[in-house]
Coordinates of C-alpha atoms in Angstrom, one line a residue:
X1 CA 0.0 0.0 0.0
X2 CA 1.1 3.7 -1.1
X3 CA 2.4 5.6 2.0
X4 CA 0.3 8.5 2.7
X5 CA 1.8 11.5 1.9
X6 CA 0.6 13.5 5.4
X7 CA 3.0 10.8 7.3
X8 CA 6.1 11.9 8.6
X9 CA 8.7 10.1 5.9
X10 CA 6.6 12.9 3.1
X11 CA 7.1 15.7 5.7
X12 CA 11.2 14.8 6.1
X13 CA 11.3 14.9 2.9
X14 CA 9.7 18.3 2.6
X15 CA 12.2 19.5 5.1
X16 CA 14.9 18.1 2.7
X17 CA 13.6 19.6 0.1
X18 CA 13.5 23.2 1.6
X19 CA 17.1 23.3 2.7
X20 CA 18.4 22.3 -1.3
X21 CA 15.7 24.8 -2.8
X22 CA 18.0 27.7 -3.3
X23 CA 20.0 25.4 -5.9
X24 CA 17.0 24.9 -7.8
X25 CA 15.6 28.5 -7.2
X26 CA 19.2 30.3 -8.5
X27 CA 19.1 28.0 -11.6
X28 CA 14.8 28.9 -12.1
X29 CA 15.7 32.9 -12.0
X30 CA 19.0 32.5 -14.0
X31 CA 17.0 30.9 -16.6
X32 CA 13.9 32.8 -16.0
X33 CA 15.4 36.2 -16.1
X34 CA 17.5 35.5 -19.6
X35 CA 14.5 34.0 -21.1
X36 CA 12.1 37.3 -20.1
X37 CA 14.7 39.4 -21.2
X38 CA 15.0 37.9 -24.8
X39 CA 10.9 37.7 -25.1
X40 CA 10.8 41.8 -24.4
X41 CA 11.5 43.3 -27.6
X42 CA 9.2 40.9 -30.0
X43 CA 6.4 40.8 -27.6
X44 CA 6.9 45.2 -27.6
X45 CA 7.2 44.5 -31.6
X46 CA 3.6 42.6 -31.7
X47 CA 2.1 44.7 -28.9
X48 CA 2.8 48.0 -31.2
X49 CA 1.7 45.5 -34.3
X50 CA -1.8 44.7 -32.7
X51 CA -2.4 48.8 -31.6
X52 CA -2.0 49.5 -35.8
X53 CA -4.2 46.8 -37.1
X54 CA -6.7 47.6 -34.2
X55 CA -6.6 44.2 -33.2
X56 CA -7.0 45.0 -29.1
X57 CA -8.0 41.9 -27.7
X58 CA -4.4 40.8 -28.8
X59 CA -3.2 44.1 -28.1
X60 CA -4.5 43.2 -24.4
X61 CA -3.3 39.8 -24.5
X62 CA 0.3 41.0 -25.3
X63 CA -0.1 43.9 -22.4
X64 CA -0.8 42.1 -20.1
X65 CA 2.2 39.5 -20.8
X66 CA 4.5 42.2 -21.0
X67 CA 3.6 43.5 -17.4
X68 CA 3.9 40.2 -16.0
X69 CA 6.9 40.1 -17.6
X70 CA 8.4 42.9 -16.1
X71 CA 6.7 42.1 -12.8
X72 CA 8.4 38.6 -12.7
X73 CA 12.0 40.0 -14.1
X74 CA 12.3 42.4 -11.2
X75 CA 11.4 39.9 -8.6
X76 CA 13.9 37.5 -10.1
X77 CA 16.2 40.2 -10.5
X78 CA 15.9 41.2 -6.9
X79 CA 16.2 37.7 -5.8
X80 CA 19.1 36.7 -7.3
X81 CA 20.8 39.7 -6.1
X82 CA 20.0 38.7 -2.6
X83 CA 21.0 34.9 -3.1
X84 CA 24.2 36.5 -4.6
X85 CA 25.1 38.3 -1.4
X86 CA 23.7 35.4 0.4
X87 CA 26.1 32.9 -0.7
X88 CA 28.9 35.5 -0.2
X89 CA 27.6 35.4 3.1
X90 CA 28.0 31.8 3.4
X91 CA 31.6 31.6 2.1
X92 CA 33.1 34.3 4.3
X93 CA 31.4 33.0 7.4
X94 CA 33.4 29.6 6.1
X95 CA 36.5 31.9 6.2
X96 CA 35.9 34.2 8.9
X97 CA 32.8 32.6 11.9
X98 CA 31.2 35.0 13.4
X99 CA 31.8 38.5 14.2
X100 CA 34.2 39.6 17.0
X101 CA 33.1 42.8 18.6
X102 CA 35.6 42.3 20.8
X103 CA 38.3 42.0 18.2
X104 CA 37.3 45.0 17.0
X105 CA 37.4 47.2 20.2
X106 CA 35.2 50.0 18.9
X107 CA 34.2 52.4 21.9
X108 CA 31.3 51.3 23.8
X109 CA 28.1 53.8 22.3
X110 CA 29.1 52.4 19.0
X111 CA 29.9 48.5 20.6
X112 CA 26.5 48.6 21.9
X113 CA 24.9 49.5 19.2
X114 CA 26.4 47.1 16.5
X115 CA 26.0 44.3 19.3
X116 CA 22.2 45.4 19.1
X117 CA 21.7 46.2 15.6
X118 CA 23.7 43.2 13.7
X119 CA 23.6 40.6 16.0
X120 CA 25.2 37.6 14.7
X121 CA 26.5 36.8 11.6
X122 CA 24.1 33.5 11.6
X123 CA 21.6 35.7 12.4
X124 CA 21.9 37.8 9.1
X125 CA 22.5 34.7 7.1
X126 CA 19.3 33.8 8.4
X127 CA 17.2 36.5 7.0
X128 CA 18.8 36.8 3.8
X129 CA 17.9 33.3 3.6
X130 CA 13.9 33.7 4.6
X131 CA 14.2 37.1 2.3
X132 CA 15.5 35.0 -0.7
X133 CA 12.3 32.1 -1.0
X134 CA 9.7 34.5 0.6
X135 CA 10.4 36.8 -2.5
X136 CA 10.9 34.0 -5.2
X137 CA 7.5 32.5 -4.0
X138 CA 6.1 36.1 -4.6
X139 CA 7.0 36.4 -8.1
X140 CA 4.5 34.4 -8.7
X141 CA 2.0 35.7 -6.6
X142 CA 2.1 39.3 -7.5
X143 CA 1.5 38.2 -11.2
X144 CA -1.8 36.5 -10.3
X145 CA -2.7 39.9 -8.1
X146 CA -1.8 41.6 -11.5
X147 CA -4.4 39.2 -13.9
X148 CA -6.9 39.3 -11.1
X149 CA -7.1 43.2 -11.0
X150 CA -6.9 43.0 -15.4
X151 CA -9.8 40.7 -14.8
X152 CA -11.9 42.5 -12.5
X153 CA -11.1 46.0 -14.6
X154 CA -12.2 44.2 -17.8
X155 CA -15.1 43.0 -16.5
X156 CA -16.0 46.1 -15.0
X157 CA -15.7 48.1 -18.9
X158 CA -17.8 45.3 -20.7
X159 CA -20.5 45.9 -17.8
X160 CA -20.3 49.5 -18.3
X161 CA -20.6 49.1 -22.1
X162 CA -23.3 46.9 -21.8
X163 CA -26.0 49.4 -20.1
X164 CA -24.6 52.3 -21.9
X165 CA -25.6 50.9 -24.8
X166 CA -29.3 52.2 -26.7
X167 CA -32.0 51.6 -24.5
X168 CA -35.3 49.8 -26.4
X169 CA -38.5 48.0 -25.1
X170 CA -36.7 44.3 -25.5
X171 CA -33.6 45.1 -24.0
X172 CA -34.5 47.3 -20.9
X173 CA -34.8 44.0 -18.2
X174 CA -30.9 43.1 -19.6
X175 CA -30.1 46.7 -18.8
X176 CA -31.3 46.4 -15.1
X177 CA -29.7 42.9 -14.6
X178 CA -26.6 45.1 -15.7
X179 CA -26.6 48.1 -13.4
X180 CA -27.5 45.2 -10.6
X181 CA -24.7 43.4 -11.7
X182 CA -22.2 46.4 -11.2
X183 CA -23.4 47.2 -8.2
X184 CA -22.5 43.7 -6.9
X185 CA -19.2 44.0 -8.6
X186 CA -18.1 47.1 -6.9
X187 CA -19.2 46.4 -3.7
X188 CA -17.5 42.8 -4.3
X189 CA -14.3 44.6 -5.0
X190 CA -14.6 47.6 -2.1
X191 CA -15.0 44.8 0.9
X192 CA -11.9 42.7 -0.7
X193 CA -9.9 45.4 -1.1
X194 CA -10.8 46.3 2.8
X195 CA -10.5 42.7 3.4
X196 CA -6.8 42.7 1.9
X197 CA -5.9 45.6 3.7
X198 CA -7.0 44.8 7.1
X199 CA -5.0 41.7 6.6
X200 CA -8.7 39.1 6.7
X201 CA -10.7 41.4 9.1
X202 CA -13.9 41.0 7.6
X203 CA -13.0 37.2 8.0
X204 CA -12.8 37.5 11.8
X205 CA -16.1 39.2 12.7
X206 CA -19.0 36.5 12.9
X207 CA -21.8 39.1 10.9
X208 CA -19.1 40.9 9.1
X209 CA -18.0 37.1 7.7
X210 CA -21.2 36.3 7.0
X211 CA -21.9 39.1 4.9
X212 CA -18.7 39.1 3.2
X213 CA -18.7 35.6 2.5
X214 CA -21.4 36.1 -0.8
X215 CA -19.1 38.5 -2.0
X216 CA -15.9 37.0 -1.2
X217 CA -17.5 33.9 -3.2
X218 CA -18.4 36.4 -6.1
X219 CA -14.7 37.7 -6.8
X220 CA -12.8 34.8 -6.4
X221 CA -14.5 32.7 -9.2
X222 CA -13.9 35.8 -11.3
X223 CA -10.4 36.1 -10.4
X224 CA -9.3 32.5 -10.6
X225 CA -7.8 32.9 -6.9
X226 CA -8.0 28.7 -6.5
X227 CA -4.8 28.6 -8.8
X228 CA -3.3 31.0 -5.8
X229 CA -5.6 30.8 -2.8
X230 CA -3.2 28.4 -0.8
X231 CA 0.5 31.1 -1.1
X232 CA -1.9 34.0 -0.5
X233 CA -2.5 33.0 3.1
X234 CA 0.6 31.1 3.6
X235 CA 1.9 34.7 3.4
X236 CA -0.9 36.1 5.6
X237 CA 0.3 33.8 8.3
X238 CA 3.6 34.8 7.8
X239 CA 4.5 38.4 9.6
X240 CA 8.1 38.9 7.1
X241 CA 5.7 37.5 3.9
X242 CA 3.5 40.3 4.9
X243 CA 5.7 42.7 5.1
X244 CA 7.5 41.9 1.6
X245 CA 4.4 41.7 0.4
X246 CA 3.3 45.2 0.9
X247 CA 6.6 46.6 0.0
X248 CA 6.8 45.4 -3.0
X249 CA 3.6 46.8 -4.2
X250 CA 5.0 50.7 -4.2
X251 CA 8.4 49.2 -5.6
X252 CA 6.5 48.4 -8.5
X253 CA 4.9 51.6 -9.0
X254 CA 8.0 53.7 -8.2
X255 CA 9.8 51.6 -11.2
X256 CA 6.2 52.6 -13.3
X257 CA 7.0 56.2 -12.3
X258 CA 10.3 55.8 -13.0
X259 CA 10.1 54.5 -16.5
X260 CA 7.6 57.4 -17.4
X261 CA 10.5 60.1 -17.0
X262 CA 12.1 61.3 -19.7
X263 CA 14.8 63.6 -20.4
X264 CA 14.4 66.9 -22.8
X265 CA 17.9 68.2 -24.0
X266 CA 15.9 71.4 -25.4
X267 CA 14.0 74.1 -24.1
X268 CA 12.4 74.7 -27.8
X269 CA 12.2 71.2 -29.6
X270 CA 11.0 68.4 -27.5
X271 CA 11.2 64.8 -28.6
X272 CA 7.1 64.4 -28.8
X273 CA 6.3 67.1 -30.9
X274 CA 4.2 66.7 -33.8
X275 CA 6.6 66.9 -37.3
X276 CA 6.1 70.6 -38.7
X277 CA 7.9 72.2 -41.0
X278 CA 11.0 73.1 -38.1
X279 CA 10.9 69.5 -37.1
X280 CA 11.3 66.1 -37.9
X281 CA 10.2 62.5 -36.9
X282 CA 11.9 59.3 -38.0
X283 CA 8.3 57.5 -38.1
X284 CA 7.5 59.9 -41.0
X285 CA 10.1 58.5 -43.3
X286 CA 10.4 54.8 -44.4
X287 CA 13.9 54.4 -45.3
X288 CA 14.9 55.7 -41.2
X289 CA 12.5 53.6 -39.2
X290 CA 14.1 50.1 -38.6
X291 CA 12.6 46.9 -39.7
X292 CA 10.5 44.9 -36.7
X293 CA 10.9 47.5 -34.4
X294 CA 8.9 50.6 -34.9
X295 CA 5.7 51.6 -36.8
X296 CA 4.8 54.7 -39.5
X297 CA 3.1 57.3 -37.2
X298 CA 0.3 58.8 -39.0
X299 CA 1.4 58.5 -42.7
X300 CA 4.7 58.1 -44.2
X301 CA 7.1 59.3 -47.7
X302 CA 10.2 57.2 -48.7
X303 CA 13.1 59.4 -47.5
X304 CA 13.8 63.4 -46.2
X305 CA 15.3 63.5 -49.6
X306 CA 13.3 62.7 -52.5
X307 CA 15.0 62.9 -55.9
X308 CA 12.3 61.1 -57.9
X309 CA 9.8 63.1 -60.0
X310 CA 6.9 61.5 -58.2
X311 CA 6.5 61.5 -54.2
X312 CA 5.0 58.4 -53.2
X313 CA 2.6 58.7 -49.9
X314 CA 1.2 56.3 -47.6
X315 CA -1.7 57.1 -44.9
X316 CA -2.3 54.7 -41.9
X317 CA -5.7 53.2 -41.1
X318 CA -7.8 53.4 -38.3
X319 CA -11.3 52.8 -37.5
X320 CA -11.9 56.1 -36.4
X321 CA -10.9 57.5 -40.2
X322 CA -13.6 54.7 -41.6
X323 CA -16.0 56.3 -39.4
X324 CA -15.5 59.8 -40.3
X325 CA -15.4 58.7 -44.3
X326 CA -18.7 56.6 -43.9
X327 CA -19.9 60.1 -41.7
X328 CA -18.9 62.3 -44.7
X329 CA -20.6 59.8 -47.2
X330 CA -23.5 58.5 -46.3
X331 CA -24.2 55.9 -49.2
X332 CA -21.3 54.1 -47.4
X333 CA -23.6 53.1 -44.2
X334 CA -24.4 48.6 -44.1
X335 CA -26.3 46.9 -41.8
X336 CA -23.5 44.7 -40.6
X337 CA -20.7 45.5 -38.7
X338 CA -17.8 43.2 -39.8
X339 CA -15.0 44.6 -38.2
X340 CA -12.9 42.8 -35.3
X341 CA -12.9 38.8 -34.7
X342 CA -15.6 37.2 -36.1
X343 CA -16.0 33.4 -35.9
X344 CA -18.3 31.2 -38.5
X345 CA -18.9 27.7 -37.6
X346 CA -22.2 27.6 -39.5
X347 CA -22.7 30.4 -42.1
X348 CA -25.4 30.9 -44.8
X349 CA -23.3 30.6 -48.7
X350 CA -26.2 33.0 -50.4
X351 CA -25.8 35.9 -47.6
X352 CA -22.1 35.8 -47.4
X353 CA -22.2 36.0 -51.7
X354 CA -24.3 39.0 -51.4
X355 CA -22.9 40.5 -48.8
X356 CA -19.5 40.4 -50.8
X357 CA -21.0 41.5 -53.8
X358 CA -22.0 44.4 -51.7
X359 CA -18.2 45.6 -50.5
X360 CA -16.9 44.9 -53.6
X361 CA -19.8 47.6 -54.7
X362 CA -19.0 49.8 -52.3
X363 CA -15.1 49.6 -52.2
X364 CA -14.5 51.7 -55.1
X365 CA -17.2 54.4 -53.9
X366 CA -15.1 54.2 -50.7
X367 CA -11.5 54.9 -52.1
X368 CA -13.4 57.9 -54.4
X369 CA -14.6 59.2 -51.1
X370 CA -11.0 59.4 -49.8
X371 CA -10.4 61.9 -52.1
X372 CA -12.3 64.6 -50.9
X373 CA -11.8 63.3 -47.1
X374 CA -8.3 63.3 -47.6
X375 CA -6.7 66.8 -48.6
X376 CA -3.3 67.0 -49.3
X377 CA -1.2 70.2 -49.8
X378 CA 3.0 71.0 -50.7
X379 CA 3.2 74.1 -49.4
X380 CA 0.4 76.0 -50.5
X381 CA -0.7 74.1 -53.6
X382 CA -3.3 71.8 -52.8
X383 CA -3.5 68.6 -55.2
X384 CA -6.6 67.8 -57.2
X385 CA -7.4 64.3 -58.8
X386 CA -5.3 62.3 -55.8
X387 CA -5.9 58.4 -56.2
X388 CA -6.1 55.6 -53.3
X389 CA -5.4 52.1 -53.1
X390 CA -6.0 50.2 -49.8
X391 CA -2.9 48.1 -49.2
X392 CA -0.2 47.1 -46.8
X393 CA 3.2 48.6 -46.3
X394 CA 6.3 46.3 -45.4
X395 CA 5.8 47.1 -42.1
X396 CA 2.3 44.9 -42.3
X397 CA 0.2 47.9 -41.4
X398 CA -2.9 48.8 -43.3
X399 CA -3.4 52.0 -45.1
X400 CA -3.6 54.0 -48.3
X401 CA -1.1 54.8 -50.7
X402 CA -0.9 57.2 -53.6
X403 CA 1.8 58.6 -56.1
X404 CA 1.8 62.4 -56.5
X405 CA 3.8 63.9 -59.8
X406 CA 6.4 66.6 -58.0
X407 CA 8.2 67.7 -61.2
X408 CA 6.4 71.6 -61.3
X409 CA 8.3 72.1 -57.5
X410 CA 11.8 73.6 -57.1
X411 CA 14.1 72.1 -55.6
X412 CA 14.9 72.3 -52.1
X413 CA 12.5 72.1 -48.6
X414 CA 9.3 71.5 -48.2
X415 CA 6.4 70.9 -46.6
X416 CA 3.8 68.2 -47.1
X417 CA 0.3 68.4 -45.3
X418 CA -2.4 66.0 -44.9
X419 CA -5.4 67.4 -44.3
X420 CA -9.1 65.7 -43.0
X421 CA -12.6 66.4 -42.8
X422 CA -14.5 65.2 -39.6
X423 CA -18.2 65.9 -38.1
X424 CA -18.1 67.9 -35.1
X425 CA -21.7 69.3 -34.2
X426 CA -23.4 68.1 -37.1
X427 CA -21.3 69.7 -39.5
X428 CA -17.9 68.8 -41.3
X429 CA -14.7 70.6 -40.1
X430 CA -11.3 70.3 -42.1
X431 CA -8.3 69.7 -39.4
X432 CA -4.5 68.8 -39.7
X433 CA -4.1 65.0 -39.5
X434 CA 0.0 65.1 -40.7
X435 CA 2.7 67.4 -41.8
X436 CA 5.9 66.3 -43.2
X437 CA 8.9 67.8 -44.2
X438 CA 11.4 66.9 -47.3
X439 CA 13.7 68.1 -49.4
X440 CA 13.1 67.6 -53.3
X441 CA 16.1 68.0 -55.4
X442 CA 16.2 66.4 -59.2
X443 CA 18.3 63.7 -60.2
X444 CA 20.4 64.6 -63.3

């Protein structure tokens, strides 16, 4: 018969276990750490990728990857420092035992208060020891705290979406179940959050526990806490867990701070201006952004220097452009709203035919559109007659492209503007969606 693993060979063997860990846990975080450092820059790449095609459940996805990411890096980072010194620790104590006060023969206000403060050398190898797994089983933790609040703030939008929605006759009983269902949400989250803080209060209190326990119920099926239940109140139960714990929760935010400064070298010209005709951005010019890392911002032209009698230019799209251009034509309006991720186990052959016969109708009435949506100006001559095609860059972003002929301009700088119509108050307004600046000069 199979030992049960509550008897006292499984719990040796635990204790084992616990005193070899830090082997396993240096070679975990070496690993770890190298592994989240290489993943970084492509998961940036698709992240940046997803915001251009407008794909932002993926967007999501990859955000909140990337924050775990940086959430488990820095833990790993921190611990690895500390089983660093801890090891040092270990040698020198090899080399030199404990430490001799007396040897030293420091006057007695300071003896007194080294004797007090450092204790014994054991004793510090001790806590750099109970520091080390406490904050290599938190890694782990703090990431499920991070998908849990993603969750809970997710939720909380589709809810909010969901009753701001049109109001009609069939859908006003699913609008109430809404608003009740937010109401049970927040307070959900407001006692857990009071909960956490008070370290299980509500918990404690016979009414106040049986109150809370619906609620408590409530958020953690929503936040998946069974995967992490059983190290959240190992931690509770622990008064150095608890401390780590909570400091680690402004560490993260003073990094996020941290991060968010940046550095201007100019009191004129700052790094997140918009291009005009007295500055540049690389994003604005094909030939200078760099292949799988960065994006065209807005719209984009070959090079600064173009040497070609025909400019070539390239407009990004977004959904909020297709609105405006269905706004400013109205024959462009359908029933059916095809846009983001659409599944079709079972679809009808005739109404999918149709339905393509009808955008392949209304595509070319579309791109004609763009040329009164679109205005685009060198200098001060505005350019009549401008064709579009919808088509993808070598970046993989989605967008529109044209070929202006340049040969009438003289050679040297100028300015290229983009101009758009959108409604504002019922009416149509034309307002600056780009300017670049180039240099044109002809190639004998």
């Amino acid at each position: 018969m199979q030992e049960p693993k509550s008897s006292k060979s499984f719990k040796e063997w635990l204790d084992h276990l616990q005193q070899e860990s830090w082997q396993l846990e240096l070679v975990i975080s070496g690993f770890s750490i190298f592994g989240l450092i290489s993943v970084f820059e492509p998961l940036s790449y698709q992240f940046s990728l997803a915001q251009n095609l407008g794909n932002t459940i993926k967007a999501n996805l990859i955000m909140i990857t990337l924050a775990s990411c940086s959430i488990l890096s820095l833990n790993l980072i921190i611990h690895v420092i500390l089983r660093g010194l801890w090891i040092g620790a270990l040698g020198l104590r090899y080399v030199s035992g404990d430490i001799d006060f007396d040897t030293l023969n420091y006057y007695s206000k300071f003896d007194k208060f080294l004797r007090k403060r450092i204790g014994s050398f054991d004793k510090f190898i001790e806590k750099l020891e109970n520091y080390c797994s406490i904050i290599f089983a938190t890694s782990f933790l703090m990431i499920f705290y991070f998908l849990a609040f993603f969750i809970c703030t997710l939720l909380f939008a589709l809810l909010i979406k969901f009753i701001t929605t049109s109001f009609d006759a069939e859908t006003i009983a699913l609008k109430i179940l809404g608003i009740v269902l937010i109401v049970i949400f927040l307070i959900s989250i407001l006692l857990t959050l009071i909960d956490f803080a008070t370290l299980g209060y509500l918990k404690k209190k016979k009414w106040l526990a049986i109150i809370y326990y619906p609620f408590y119920r409530f958020i953690s099926l929503i936040t998946l806490s069974f995967l992490y239940r059983s190290l959240v109140y190992n931690f509770l139960d622990n008064k150095l867990g608890r401390r780590i714990s909570f400091i680690l929760f402004p560490l993260y935010i003073s990094v996020a701070v941290f991060s968010a400064v940046k550095f201007e070298s100019s009191n004129y010209f700052f790094n997140e201006n918009a291009s005009s005709f007295s500055q540049t951005k690389p994003s604005h010019y094909e030939n200078l952004i760099e292949e799988n890392k960065a994006f065209v911002d807005l719209a984009s032209i070959p090079s600064k220097i173009i040497t070609t009698p025909y400019l070539p230019i390239f407009i990004e799209f977004d959904d909020d452009i297709e609105d405006n251009i269905v706004s400013f034509n109205k024959d462009l309006e359908i029933e059916e709203e095809t846009r983001g991720l659409n599944i079709n186990f079972i679809s009808d052959t005739d109404k999918n035919k149709s339905f393509d016969s009808l955008i392949k109708n209304l595509q070319p009435i579309y791109l004609k559109t763009l040329e009164s949506f679109f205005t685009i100006t060198i200098d001060t001559s505005e350019y009549k007659d401008v064709e579009y095609t919808f088509t993808k860059n070598r970046f993989k972003q989605t967008g529109f492209e044209t070929v202006m002929k340049i040969t009438p301009l003289k050679e040297g700088k100028h300015l290229l503007s983009i101009d758009k119509h959108i409604n504002r108050k019922d009416s149509l307004i034309k307002v600056s969606h780009v300017k670049i600046p180039f240099w044109y000069y002809k190639n004998d």
